[in-house]
Short mmCIF file of C-alpha atoms in Angstrom, two decimals:
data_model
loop_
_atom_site.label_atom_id
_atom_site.label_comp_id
_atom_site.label_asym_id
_atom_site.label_seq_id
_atom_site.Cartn_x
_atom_site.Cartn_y
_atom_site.Cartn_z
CA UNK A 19 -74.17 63.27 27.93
CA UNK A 20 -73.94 63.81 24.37
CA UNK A 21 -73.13 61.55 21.62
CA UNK A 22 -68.92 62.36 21.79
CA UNK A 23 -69.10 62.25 25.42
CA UNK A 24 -70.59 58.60 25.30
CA UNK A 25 -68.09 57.82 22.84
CA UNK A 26 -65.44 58.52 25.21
CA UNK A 27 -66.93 57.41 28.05
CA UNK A 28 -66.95 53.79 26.31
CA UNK A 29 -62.99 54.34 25.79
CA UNK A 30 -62.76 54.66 28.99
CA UNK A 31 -64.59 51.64 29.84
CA UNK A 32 -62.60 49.52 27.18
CA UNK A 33 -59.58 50.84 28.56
CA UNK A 34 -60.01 49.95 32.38
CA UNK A 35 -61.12 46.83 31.23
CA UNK A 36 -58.17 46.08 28.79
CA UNK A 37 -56.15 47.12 31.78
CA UNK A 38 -58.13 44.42 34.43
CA UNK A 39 -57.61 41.73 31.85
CA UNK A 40 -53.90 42.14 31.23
CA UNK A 41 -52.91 42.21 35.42
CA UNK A 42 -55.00 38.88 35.63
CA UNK A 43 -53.95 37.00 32.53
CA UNK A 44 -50.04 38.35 34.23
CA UNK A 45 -50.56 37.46 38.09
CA UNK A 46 -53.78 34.89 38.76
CA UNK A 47 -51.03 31.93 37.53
CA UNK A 48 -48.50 33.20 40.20
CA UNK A 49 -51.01 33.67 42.91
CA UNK A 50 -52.66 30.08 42.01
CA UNK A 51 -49.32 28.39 42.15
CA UNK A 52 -47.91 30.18 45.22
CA UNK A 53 -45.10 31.58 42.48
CA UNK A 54 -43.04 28.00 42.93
CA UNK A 55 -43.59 27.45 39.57
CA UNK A 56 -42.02 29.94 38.48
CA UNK A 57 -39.58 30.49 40.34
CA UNK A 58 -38.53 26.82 39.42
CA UNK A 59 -37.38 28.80 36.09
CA UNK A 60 -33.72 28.25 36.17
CA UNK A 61 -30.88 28.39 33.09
CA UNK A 62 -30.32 24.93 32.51
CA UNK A 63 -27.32 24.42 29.52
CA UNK A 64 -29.10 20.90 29.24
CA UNK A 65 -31.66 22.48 27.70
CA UNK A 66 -30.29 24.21 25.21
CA UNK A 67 -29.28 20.55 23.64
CA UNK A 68 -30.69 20.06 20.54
CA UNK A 69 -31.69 16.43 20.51
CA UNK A 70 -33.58 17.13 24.04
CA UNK A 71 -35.39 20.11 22.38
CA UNK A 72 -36.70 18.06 19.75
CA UNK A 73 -37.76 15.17 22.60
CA UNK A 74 -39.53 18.07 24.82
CA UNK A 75 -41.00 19.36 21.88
CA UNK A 76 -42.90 16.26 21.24
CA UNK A 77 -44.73 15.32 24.80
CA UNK A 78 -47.86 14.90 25.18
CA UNK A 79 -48.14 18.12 27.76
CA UNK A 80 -46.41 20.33 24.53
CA UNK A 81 -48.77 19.13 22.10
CA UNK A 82 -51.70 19.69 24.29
CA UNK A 83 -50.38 22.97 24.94
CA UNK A 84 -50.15 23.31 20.72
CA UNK A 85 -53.83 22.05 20.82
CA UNK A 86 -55.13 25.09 23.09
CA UNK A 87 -53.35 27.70 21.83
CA UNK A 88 -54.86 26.76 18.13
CA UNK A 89 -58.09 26.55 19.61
CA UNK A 90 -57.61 29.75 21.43
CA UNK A 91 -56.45 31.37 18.15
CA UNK A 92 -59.61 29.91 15.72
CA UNK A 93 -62.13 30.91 18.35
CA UNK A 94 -60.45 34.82 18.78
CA UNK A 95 -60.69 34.58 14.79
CA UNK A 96 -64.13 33.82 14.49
CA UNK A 97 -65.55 36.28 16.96
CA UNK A 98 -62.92 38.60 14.79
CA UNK A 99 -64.35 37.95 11.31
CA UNK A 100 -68.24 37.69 12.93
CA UNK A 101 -67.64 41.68 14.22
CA UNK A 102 -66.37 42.25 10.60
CA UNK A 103 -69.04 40.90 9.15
CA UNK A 104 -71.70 42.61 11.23
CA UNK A 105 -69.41 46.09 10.57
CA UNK A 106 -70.15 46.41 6.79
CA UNK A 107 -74.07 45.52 7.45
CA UNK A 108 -73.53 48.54 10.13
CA UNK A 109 -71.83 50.76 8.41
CA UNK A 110 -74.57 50.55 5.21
CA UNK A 111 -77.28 51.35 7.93
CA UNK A 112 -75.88 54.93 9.19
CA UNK A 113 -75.25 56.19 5.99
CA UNK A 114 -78.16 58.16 5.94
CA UNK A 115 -78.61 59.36 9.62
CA UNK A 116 -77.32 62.69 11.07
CA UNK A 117 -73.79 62.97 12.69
CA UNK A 118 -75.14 63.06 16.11
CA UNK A 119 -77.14 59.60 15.48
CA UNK A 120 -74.51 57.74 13.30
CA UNK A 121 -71.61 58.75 16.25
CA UNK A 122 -73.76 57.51 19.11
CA UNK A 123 -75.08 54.38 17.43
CA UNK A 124 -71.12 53.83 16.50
CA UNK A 125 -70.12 53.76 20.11
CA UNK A 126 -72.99 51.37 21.25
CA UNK A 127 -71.64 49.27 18.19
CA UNK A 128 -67.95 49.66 19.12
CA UNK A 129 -68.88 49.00 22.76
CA UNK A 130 -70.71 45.81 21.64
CA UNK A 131 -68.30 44.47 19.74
CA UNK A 132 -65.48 45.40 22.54
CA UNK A 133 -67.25 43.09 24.67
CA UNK A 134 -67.57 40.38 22.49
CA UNK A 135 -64.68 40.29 21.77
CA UNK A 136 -63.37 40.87 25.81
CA UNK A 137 -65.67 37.79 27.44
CA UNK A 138 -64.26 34.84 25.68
CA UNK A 139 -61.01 36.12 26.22
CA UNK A 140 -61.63 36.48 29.94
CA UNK A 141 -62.99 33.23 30.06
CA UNK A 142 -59.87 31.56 28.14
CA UNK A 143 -57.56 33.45 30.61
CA UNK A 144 -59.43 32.27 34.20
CA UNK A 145 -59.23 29.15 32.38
CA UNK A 146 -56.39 28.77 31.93
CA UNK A 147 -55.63 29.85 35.23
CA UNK A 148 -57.30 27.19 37.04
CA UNK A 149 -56.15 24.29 34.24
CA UNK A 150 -52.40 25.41 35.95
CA UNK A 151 -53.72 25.42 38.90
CA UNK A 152 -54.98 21.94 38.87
CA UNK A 153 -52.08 20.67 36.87
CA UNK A 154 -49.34 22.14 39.74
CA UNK A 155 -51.62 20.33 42.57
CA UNK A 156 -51.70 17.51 40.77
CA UNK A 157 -47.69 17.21 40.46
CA UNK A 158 -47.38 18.40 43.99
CA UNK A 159 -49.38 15.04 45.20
CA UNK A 160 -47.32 12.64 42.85
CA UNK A 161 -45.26 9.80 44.04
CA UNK A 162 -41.65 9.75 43.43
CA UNK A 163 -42.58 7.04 40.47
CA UNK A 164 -44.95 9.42 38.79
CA UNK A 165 -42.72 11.96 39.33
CA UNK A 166 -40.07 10.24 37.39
CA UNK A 167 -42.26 9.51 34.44
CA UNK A 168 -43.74 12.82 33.93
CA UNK A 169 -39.79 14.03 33.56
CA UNK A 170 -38.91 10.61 31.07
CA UNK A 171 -42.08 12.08 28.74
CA UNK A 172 -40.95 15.42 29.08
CA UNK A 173 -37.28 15.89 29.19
CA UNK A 174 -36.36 12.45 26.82
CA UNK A 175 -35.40 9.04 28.76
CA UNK A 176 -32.32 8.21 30.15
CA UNK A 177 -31.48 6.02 27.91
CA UNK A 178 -31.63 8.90 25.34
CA UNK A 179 -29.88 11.52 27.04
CA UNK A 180 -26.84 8.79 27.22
CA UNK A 181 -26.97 8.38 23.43
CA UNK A 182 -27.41 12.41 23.38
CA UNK A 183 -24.24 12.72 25.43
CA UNK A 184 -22.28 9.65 23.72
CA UNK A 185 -23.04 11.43 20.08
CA UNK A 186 -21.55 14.77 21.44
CA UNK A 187 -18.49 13.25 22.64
CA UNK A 188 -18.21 11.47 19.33
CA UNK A 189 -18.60 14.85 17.67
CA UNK A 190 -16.21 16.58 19.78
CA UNK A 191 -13.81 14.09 19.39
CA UNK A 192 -14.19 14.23 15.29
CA UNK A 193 -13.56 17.60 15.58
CA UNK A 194 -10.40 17.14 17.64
CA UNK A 195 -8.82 14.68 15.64
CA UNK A 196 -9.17 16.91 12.41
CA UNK A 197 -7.40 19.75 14.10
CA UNK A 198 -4.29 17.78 14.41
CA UNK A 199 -3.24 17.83 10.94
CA UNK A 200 -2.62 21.32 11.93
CA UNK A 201 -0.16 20.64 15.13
CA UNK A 202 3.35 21.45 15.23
CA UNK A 203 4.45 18.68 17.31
CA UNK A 204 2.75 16.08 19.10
CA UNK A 205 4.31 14.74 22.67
CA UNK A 206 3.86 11.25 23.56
CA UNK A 207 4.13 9.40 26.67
CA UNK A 208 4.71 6.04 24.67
CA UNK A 209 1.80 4.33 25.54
CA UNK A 210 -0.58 6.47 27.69
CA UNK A 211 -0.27 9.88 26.54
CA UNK A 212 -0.48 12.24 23.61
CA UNK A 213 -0.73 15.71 23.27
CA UNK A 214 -0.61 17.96 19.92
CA UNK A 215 0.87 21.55 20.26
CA UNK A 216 0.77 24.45 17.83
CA UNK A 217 1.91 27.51 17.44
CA UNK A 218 1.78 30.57 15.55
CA UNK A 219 3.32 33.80 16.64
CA UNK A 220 1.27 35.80 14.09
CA UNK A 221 -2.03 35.19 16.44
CA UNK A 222 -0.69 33.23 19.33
CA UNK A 223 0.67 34.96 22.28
CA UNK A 224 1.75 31.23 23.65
CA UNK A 225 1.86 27.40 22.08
CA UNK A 226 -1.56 25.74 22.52
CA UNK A 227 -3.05 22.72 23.27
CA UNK A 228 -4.89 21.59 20.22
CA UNK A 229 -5.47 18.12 21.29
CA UNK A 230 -4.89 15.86 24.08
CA UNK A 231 -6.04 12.19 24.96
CA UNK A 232 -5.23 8.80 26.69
CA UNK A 233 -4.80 5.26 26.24
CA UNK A 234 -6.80 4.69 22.69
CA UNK A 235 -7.46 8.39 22.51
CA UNK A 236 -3.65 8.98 22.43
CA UNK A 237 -3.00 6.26 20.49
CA UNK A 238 -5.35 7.73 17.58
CA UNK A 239 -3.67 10.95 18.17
CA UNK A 240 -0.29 9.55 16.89
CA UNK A 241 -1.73 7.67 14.12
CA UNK A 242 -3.34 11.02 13.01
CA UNK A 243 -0.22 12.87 13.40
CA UNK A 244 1.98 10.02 11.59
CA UNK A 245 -0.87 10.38 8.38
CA UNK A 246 -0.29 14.00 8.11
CA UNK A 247 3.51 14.10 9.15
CA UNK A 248 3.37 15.35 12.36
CA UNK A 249 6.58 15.53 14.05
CA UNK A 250 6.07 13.29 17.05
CA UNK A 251 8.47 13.81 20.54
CA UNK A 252 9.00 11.00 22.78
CA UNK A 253 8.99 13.06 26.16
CA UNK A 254 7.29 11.02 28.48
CA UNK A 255 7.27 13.38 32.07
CA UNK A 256 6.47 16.53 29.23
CA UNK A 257 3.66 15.12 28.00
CA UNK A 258 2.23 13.56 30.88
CA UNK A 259 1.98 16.48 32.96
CA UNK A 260 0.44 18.81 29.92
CA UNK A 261 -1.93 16.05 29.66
CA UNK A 262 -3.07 16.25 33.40
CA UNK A 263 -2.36 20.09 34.08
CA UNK A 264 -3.64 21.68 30.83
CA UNK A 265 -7.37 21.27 28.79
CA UNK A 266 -8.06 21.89 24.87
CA UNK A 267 -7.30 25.57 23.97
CA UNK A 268 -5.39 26.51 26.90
CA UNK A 269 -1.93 28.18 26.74
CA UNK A 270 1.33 26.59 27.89
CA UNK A 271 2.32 28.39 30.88
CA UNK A 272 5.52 30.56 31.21
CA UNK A 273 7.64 27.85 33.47
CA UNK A 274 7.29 25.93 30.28
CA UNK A 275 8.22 27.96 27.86
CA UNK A 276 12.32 27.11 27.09
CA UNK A 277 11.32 23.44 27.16
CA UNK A 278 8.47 23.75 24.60
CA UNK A 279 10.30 25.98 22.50
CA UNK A 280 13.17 23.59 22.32
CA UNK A 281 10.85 20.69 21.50
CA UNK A 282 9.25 23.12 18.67
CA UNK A 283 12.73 23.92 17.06
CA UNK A 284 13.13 20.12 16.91
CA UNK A 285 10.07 19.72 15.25
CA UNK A 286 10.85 22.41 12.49
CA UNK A 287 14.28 21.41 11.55
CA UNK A 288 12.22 17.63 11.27
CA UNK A 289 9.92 19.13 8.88
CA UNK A 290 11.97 21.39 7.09
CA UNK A 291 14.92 18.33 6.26
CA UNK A 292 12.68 15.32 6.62
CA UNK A 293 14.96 13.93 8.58
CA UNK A 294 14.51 12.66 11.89
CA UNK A 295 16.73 13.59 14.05
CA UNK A 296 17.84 13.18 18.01
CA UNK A 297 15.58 15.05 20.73
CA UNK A 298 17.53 17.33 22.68
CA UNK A 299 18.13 17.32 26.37
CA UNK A 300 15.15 18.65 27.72
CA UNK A 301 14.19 19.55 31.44
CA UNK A 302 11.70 21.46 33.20
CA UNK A 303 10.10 22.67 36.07
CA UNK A 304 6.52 21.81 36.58
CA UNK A 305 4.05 25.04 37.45
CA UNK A 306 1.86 24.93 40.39
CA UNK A 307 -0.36 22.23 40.30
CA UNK A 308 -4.11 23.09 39.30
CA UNK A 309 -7.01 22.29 41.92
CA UNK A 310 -7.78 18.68 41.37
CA UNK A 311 -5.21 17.97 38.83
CA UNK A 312 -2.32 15.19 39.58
CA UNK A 313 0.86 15.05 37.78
CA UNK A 314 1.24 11.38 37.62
#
């Protein structure tokens, strides 16, 4: 064939190739791991935690994961700038040859330097096929002990996941306690129970629950309330069953509504006189009881 002909006969070639290389880099890891692995994939809100991610991140399987991929990027760079380098001495050498010549040594070049380029990627891809492969048998024939370590290095240790957890209830908790300067009322059961209520009819279709807690929880609660002048109602059966039937953020429901607006009309004329005056008589009829939620 002639000298064009060649030339696209070799991007042909580089194109079938390209094409081979691609479907095994994509399916030898399935096919070597039986696709278990990844179907093991699952969404997992653990992992989004931030304090986890930073423990995964430094394992020793991550870093030697960081340590192939840079050499896999240096080596792909050399071979790059090596081509380059042998380009300009190439291109200086057809200058002065006829079309015909300078397209057909071009494609033997190109064609050269496609294949360069293609083996040590091939190689890096089978091996890091069979590095997978070796690494899934080798998990598969763990003991339960093993098993248990590998997770500890990767995932973080118990241990830390506990302080993990224990700093996000702090935060949470932080977060809950500044909200109540912002409560309209807060009902108490005297000693076990508080819950803060607000309500504003500009955005609010219902009072919410802004905070809730028990025991030294609750306790806090008042003493948050008190600091910022927070109306506090003694309604013991009210506040207990908000506590038990209702979470942070929720609405009060319906059957509720004439009691809590009474004990929100209290809590007004309190702030607006600074006086404190008498609760009124107030009654109500419990909703349904939630799955798994008691009223007592």
């Amino acid at each position: 064939p002639d000298a064009s002909g060649a030339f696209l006969i070799v991007l042909f070639i580089c194109a079938v190739v390209l094409l081979v290389i691609w479907i095994i880099s994509i399916f030898a890891p399935l096919f070597l791991v039986n696709f278990k692995a990844y179907f093991a994939l699952q969404f997992n809100l653990e992992r989004l935690d931030v304090f986890a991610g930073f423990a995964r991140m430094f394992s020793v399987m991550v870093l030697l994961e960081v340590v192939k991929n840079i050499f896999k990027t240096i080596l792909i760079l050399g071979i790059s700038f090596a081509y380059l380098y042998g380009l300009f001495a190439f291109i200086r050498s057809i200058v002065d040859l006829d079309f015909d010549l300078a397209l057909e040594n071009t494609t033997v070049f190109i064609f050269n330097g496609f294949i360069l380029l293609m083996i040590p990627l091939l190689a890096i891809a089978i091996g890091d096929a069979v590095l997978q492969w070796f690494n899934f048998r080798k998990q598969i024939k763990m003991s339960p002990e093993e098993m248990k370590q590998e997770l500890k290095e990767t995932e973080g240790s118990p241990e830390l996941r506990a302080r993990q957890r224990q700093r996000q209830r702090q935060i949470a908790s932080s977060r809950m306690m500044a909200a109540i300067e912002r409560a309209d009322v807060v009902l108490a059961n005297p000693e076990h129970y508080s819950v803060a209520i607000r309500y504003d009819p500009q955005r609010m279709s219902a009072p919410i629950i802004l905070a809730k807690g028990a025991d030294e929880v609750a306790l806090r609660i008042r003493e948050v309330a008190k600091e910022h002048e927070v109306p506090i109602a003694q309604i013991p059966a009210l506040a207990r069953y908000l506590f038990n039937q209702l979470d942070i953020g929720e609405s009060i429901p319906a059957p509720l509504f004439e009691a809590i607006a009474m004990v929100l009309a209290w809590a007004y004329e309190v702030k607006d006189t600074g006086m404190n005056k008498d609760l009124p008589e107030i009654s109500f009829k419990p909703d349904v009881l939630k799955p798994g939620r008691a009223l007592i």
